[in-house]
Tab-separated table of C-alpha atoms in Angstrom:
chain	number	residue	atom	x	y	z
Q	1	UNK	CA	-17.497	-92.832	38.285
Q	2	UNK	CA	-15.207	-91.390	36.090
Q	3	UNK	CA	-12.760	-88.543	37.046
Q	4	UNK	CA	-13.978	-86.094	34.698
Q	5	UNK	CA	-17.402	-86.760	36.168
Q	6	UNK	CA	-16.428	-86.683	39.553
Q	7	UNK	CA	-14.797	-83.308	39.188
Q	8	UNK	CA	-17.697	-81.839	37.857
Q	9	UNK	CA	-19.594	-82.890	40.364
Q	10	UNK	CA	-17.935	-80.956	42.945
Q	11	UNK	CA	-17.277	-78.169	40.747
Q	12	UNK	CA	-20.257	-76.252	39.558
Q	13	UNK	CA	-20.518	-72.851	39.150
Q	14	UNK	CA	-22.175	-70.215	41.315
Q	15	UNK	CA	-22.867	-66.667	40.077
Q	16	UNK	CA	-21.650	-67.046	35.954
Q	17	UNK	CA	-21.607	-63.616	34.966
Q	18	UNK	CA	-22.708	-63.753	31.456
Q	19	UNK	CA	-22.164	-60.804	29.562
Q	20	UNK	CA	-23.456	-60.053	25.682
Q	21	UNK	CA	-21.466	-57.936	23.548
Q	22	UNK	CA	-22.963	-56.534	19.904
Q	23	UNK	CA	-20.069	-54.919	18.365
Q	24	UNK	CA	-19.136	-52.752	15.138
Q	25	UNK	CA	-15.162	-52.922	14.109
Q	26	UNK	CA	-13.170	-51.543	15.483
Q	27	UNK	CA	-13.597	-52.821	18.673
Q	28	UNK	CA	-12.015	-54.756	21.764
Q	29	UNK	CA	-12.809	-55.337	25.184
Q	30	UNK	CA	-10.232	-56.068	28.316
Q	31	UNK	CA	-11.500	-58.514	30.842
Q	32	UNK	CA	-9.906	-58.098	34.201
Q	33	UNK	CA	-12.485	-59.709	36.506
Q	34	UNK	CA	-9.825	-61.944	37.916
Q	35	UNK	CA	-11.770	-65.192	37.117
Q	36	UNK	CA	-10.395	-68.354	37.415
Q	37	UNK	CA	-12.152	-69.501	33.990
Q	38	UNK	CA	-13.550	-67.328	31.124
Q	39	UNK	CA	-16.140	-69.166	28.275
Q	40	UNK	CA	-15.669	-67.081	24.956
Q	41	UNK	CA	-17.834	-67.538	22.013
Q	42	UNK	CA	-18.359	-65.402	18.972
Q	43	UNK	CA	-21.929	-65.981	17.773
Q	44	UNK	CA	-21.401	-64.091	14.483
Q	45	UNK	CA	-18.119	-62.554	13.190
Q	46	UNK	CA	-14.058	-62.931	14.117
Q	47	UNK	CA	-11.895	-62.488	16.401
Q	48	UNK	CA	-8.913	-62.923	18.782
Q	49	UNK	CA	-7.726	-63.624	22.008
Q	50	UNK	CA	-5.000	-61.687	23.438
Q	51	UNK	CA	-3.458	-62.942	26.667
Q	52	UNK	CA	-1.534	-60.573	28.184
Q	53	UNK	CA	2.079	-60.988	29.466
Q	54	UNK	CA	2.633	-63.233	26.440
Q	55	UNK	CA	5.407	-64.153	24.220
Q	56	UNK	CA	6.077	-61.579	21.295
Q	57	UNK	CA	7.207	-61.744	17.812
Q	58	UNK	CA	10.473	-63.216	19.111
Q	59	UNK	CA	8.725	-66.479	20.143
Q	60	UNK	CA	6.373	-66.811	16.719
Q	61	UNK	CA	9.501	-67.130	13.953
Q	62	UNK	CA	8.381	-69.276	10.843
Q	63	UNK	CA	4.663	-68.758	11.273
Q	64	UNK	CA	4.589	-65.852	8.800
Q	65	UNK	CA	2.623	-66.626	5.698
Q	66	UNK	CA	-1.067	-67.345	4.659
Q	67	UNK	CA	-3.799	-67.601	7.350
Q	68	UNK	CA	-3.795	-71.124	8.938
Q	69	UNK	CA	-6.973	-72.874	10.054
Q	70	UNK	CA	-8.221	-71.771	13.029
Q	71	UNK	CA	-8.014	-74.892	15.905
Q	72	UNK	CA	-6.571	-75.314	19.363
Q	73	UNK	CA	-3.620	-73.880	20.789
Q	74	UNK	CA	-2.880	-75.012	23.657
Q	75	UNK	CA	-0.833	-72.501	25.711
Q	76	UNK	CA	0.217	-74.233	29.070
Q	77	UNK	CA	1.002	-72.594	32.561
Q	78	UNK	CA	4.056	-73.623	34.598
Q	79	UNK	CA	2.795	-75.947	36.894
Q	80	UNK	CA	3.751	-79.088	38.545
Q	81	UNK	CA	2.250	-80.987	35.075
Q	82	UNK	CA	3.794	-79.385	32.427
Q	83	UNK	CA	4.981	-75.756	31.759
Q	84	UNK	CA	5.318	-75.943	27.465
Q	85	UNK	CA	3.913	-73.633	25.466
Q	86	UNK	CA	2.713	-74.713	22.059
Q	87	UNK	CA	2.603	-72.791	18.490
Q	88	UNK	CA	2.742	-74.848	15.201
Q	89	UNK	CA	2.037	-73.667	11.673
Q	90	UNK	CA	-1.305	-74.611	11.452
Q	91	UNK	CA	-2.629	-73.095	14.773
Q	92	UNK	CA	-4.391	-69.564	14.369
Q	93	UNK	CA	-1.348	-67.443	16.045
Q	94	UNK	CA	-0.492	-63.700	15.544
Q	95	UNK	CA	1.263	-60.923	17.449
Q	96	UNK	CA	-0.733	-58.009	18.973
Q	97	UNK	CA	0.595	-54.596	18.851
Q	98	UNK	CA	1.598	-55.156	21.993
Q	99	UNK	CA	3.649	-58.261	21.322
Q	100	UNK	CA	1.396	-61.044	22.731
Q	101	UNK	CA	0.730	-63.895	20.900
Q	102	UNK	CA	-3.072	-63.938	19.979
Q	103	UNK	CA	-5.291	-66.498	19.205
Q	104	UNK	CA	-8.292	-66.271	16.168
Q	105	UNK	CA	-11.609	-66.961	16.935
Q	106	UNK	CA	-14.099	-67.880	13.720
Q	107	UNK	CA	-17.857	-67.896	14.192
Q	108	UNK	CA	-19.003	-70.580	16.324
Q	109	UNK	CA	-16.043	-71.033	17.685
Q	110	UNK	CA	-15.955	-71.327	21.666
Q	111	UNK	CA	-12.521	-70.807	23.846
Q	112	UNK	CA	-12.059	-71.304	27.565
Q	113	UNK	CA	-9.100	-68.854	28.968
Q	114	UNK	CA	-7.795	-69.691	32.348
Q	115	UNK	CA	-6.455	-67.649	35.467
Q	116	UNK	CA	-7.082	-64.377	36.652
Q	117	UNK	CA	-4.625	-62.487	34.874
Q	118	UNK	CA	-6.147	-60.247	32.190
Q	119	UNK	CA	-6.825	-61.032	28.497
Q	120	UNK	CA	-8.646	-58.854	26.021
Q	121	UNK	CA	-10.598	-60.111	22.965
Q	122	UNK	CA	-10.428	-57.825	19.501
Q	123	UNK	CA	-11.152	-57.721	15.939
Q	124	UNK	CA	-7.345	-56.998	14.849
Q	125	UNK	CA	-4.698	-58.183	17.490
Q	126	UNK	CA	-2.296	-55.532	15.251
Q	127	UNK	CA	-3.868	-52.116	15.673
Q	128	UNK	CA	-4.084	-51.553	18.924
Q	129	UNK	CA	-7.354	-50.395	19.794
Q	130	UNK	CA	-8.335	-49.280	23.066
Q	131	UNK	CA	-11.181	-51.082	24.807
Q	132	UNK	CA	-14.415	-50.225	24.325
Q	133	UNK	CA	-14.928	-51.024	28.167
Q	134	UNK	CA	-12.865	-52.751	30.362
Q	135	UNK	CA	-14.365	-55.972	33.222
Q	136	UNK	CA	-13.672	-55.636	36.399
Q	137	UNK	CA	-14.624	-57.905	39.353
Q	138	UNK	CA	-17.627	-55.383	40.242
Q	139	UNK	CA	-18.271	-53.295	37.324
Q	140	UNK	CA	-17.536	-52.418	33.769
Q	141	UNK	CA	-15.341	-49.152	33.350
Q	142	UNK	CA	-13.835	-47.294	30.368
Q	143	UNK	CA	-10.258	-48.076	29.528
Q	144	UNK	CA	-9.788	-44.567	31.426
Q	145	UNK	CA	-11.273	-46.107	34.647
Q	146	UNK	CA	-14.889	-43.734	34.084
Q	147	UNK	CA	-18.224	-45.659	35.049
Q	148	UNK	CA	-19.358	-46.841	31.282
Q	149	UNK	CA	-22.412	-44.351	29.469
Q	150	UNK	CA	-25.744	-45.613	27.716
Q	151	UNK	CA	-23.533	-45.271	24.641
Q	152	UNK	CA	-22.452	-48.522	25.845
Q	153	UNK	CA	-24.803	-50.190	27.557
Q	154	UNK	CA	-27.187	-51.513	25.312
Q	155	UNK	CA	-29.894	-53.716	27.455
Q	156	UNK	CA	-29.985	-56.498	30.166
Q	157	UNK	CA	-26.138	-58.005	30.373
Q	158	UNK	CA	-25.847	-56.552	26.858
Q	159	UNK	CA	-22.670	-53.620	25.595
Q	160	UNK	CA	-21.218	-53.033	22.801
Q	161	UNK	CA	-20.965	-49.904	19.912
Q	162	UNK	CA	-23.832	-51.139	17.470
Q	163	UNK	CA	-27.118	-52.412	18.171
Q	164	UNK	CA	-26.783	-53.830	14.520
Q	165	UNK	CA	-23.033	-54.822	14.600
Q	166	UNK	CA	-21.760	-57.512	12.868
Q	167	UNK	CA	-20.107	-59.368	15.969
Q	168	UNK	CA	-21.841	-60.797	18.179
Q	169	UNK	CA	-19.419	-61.739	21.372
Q	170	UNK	CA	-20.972	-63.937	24.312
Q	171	UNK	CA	-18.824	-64.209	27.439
Q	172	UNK	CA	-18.956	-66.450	30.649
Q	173	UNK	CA	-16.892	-66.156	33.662
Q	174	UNK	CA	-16.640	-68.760	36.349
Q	175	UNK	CA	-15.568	-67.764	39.926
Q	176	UNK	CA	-14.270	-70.877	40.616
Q	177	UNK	CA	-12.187	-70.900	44.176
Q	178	UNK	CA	-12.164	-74.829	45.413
Q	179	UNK	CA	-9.565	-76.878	45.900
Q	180	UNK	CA	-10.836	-79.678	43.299
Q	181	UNK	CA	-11.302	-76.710	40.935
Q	182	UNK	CA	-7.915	-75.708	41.220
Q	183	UNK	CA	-7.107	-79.515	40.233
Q	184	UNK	CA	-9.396	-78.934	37.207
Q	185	UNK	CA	-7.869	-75.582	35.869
Q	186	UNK	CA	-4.424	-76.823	36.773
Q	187	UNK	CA	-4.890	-79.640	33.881
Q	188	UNK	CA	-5.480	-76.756	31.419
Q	189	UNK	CA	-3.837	-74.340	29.032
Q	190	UNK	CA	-3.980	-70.805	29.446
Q	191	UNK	CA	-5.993	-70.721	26.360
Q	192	UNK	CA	-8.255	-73.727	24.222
Q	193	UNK	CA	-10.121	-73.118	21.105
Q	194	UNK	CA	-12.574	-75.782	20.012
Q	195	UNK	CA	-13.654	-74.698	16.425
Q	196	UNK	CA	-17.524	-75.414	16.274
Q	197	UNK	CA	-18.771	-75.685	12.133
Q	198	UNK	CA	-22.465	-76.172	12.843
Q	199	UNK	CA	-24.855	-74.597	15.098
Q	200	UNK	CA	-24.560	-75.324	18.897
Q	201	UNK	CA	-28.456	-74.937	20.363
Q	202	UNK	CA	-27.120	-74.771	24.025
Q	203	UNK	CA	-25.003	-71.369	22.693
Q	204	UNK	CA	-27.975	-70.147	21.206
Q	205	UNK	CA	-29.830	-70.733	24.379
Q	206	UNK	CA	-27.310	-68.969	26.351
Q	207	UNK	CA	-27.181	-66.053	24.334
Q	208	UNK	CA	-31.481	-65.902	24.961
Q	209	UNK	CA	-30.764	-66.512	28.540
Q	210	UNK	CA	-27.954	-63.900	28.527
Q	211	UNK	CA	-31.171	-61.185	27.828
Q	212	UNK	CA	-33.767	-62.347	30.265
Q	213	UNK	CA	-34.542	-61.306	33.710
Q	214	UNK	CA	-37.083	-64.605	34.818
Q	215	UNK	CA	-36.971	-66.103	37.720
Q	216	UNK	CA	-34.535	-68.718	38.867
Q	217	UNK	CA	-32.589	-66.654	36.219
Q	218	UNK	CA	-29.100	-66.849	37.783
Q	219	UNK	CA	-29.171	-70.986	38.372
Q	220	UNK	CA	-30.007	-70.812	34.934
Q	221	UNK	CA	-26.916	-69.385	33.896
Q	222	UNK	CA	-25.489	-71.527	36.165
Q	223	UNK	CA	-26.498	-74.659	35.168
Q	224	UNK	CA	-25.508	-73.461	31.251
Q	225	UNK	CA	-21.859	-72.358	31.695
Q	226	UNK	CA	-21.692	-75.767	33.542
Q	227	UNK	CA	-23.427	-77.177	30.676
Q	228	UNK	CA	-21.227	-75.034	28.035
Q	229	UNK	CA	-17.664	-75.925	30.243
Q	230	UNK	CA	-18.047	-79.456	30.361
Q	231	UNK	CA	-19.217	-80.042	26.673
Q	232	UNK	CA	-15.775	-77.894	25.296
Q	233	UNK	CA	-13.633	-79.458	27.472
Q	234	UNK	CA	-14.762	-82.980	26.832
Q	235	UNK	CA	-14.431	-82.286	23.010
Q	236	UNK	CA	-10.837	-80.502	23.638
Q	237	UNK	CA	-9.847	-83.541	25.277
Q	238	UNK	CA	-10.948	-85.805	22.251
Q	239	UNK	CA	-8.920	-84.148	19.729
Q	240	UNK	CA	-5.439	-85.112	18.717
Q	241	UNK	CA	-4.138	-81.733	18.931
Q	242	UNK	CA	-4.769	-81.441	22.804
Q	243	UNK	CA	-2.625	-82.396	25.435
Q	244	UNK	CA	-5.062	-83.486	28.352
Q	245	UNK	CA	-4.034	-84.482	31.322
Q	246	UNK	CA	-2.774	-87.896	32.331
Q	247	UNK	CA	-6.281	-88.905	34.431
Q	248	UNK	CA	-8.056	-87.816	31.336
Q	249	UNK	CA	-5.630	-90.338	28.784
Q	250	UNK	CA	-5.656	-92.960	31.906
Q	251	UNK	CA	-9.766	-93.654	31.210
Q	252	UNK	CA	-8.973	-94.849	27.672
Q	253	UNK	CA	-6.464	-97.620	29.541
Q	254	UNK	CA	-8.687	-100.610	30.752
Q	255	UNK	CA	-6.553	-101.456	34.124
Q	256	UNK	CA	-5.752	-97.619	34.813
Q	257	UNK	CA	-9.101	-96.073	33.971
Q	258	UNK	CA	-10.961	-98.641	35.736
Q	259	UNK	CA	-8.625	-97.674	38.803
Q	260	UNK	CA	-9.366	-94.578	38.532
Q	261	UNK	CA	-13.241	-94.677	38.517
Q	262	UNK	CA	-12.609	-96.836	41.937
Q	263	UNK	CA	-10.759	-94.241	43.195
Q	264	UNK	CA	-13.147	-91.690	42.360
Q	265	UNK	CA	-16.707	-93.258	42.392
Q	266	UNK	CA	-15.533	-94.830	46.274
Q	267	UNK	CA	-12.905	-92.971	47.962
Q	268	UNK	CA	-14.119	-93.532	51.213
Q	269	UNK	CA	-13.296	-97.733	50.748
Q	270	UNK	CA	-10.246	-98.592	52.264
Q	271	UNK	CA	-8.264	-99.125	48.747
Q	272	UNK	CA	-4.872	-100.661	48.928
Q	273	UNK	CA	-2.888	-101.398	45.633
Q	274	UNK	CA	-3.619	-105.472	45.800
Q	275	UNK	CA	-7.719	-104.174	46.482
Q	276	UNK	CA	-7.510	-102.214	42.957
Q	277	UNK	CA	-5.246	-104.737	40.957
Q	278	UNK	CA	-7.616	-107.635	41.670
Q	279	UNK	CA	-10.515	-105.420	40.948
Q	280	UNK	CA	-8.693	-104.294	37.761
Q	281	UNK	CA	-8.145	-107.898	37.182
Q	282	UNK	CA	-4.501	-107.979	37.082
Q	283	UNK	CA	-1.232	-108.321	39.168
Q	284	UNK	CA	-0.244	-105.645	41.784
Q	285	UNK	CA	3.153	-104.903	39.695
Q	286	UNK	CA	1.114	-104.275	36.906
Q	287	UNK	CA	-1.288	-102.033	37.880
Q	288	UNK	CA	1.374	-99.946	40.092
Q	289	UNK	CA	3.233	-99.641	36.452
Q	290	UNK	CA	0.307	-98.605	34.096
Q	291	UNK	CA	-1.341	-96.411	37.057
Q	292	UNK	CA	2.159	-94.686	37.131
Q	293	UNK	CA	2.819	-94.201	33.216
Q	294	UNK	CA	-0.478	-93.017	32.317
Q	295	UNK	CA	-1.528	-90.624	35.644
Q	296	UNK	CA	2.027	-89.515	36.199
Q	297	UNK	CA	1.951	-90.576	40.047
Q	298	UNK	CA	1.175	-93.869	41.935
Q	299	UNK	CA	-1.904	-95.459	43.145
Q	300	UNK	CA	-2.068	-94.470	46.679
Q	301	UNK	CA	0.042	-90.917	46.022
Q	302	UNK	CA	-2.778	-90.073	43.554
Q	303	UNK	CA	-5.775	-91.504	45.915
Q	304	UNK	CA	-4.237	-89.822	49.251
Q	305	UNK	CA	-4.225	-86.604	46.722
Q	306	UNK	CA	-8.451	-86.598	46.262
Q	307	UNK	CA	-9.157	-87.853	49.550
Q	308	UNK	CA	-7.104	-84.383	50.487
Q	309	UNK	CA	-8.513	-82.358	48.061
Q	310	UNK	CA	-12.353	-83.458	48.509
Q	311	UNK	CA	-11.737	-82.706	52.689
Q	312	UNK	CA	-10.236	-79.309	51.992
Q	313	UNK	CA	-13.560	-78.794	49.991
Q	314	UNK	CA	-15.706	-79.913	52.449
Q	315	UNK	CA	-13.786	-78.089	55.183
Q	316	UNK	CA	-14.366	-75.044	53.771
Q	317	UNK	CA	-17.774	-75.517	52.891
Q	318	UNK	CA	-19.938	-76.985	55.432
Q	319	UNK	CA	-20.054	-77.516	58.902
Q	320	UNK	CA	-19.841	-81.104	59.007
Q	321	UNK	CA	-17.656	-82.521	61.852
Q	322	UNK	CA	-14.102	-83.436	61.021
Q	323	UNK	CA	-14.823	-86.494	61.603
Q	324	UNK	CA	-17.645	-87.060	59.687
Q	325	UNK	CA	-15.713	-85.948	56.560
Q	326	UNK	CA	-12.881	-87.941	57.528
Q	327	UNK	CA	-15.147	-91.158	57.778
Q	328	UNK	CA	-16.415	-89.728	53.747
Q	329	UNK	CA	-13.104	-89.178	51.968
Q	330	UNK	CA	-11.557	-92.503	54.111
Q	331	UNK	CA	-9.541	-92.122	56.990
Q	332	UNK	CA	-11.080	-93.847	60.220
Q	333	UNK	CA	-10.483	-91.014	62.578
Q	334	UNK	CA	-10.337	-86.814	62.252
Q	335	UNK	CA	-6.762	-87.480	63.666
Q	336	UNK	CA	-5.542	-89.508	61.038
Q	337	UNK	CA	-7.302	-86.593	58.278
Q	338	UNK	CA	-5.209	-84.113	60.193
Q	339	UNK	CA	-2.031	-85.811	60.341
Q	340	UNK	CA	-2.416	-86.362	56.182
Q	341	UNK	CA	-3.315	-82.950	55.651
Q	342	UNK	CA	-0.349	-81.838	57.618
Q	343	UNK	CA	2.084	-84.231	56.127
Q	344	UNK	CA	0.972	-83.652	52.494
Q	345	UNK	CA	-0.321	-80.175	52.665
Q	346	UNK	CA	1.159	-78.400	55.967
Q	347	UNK	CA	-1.986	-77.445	57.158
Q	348	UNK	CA	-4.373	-78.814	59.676
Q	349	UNK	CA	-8.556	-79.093	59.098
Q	350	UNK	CA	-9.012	-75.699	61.837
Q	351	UNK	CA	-6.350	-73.798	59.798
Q	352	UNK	CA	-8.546	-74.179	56.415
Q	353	UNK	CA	-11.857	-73.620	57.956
Q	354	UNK	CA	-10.600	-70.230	59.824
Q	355	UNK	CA	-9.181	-69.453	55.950
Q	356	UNK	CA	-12.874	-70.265	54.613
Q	357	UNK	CA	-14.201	-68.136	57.626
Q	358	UNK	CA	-15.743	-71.148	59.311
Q	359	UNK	CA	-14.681	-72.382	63.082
């Protein structure tokens, strides 16, 4: 199993909150829903991203000039990975009115913003326009704070200023709150555009499914901002101009990658370097040394790191035994879990079940 695939598998969304957006210029709506992940699409028209608490027109010299091509910018977090942020000349970068660097959306086109601080999208980054409505965790407000009108509420999941705008803006979020989640969105940039030049039918079915009320309607969502996440990220990976992480560029390696699908498709095995050299097919030295360039850590560092990770998960949702999910992630006793999670983490299996509001 590969680690892409594995991390999907534990992360899946529950309770997408899809929201459809039909919209006239000039226009621009806030999102401050405090999501962990947003999807962004525009189905018809432009656009742009505006992250807030960005750089401003100090940290965009030399990319005056024409209008580039629209691609990926990859804005990166400080984290324990990497904390660069990245602006060339032929990434689609501008300077809001209110100094943040903003990022162009072209029809088609679908971006994935990460964290909970708040971002607004806009026709013109430059002229300041005050939301149309503003997203909050549990409701949509003016920019004034006032419940929204009928003005703006146009049908099911559906806002906006024009029944017959020209811009048609489909938004995602994903309330995403695990610990092998927060090992997913810590690989990512603030902000990813993957330009999209012919139709997508899985967007087109997600704007449909945006508008109906069926039942089983909600795991429907689900299942397509799932769907939708793991098909732009997989793409944003594949392109030159990204910078994915180093288990992402490790599955291209032949000794690495094939450690890594060990690690992730069995991590309840008792793995020890010489176990995953000789089923790598080469010497202990040299898997230690490619493992190490290409995931940034070593074997058993990064293997004690998803054993720890999948146990907080399961700690803090289910009521298994501790050790039962000891005995699945690979440690023989719940003592031994404990003493890793303490060790590694500071924190003991009771400490993040009482967090999760489990005893």
């Amino acid at each position: 199993m590969d680690p892409l695939t594995s991390l999907f598998q534990e992360v899946r969304s529950c309770g997408a909150v899809f929201g459809r957006n039909l919209l006239e210029p000039p226009w621009a709506v806030r999102f401050a829903d405090q999501g962990a992940l947003t999807l962004v699409t525009l189905l018809s028209g432009e656009g742009w991203i505006v992250p807030e608490g960005r750089p401003g027109r100090e940290g965009l010299e030399g990319l005056e000039g024409p209008m580039p091509e629209r691609g990926v910018v990859p804005v990166w977090p400080s984290d324990s990975i990497s904390a660069t942020a990245t602006a060339t000349a032929s990434a689609p970068v501008s300077a809001s009115a209110s100094g943040s660097a903003s990022v162009r959306l072209g029809p088609g086109d679908v971006a994935v913003v990460t964290g909970p601080e708040p971002f607004s999208v806009t026709d013109d980054p430059a002229a300041g326009t005050p939301p149309l409505f503003v997203v909050h965790p549990d409701r949509c407000t003016t920019a004034d704070g006032c419940d929204i009108g009928e003005d703006v509420i146009l049908g099911l999941r559906t806002c906006g200023n024009s029944e017959d705008g020209p811009t048609v803006l489909l938004t995602a979020s994903y309330q995403a709150t695990s610990r092998v989640s927060e090992r997913l969105l810590g690989g990512l940039p603030r902000t990813l555009v993957v330009p999209r030049d012919a139709p997508d039918p899985v967007l087109e079915l997600a704007a449909v499914e945006t508008g109906r009320d069926a039942p089983g309607q909600q795991a429907v969502l689900d299942r397509l901002l799932d769907l939708l996440l793991l098909s732009t990220l997989r793409e944003w990976f594949a392109r030159p101009e990204a910078c994915p992480p180093g288990w992402y560029r490790a599955m291209g390696d032949p000794v690495a990658g094939r450690a890594l699908r060990l690690i992730h498709g069995r991590p309840e095995r008792a793995w020890t370097v010489d176990a995953l050299a000789a089923e790598a097919g080469v010497s202990r030295a040299t898997l230690a040394r490619r493992f190490t360039a290409f995931v940034g850590r070593p074997p058993m560092a990064y293997l004690t790191e998803w054993r720890l990770t999948l146990a907080a998960d399961l700690l803090a949702r289910t009521d298994a035994t501790v050790a039962s999910i000891a005995r699945q992630v690979g440690y023989r006793t719940p003592f031994a879990l404990s003493a890793a999670l303490k060790r590694v983490h500071d924190t003991r299996p009771v400490e993040l079940r009482t967090a999760a509001g489990r005893r």
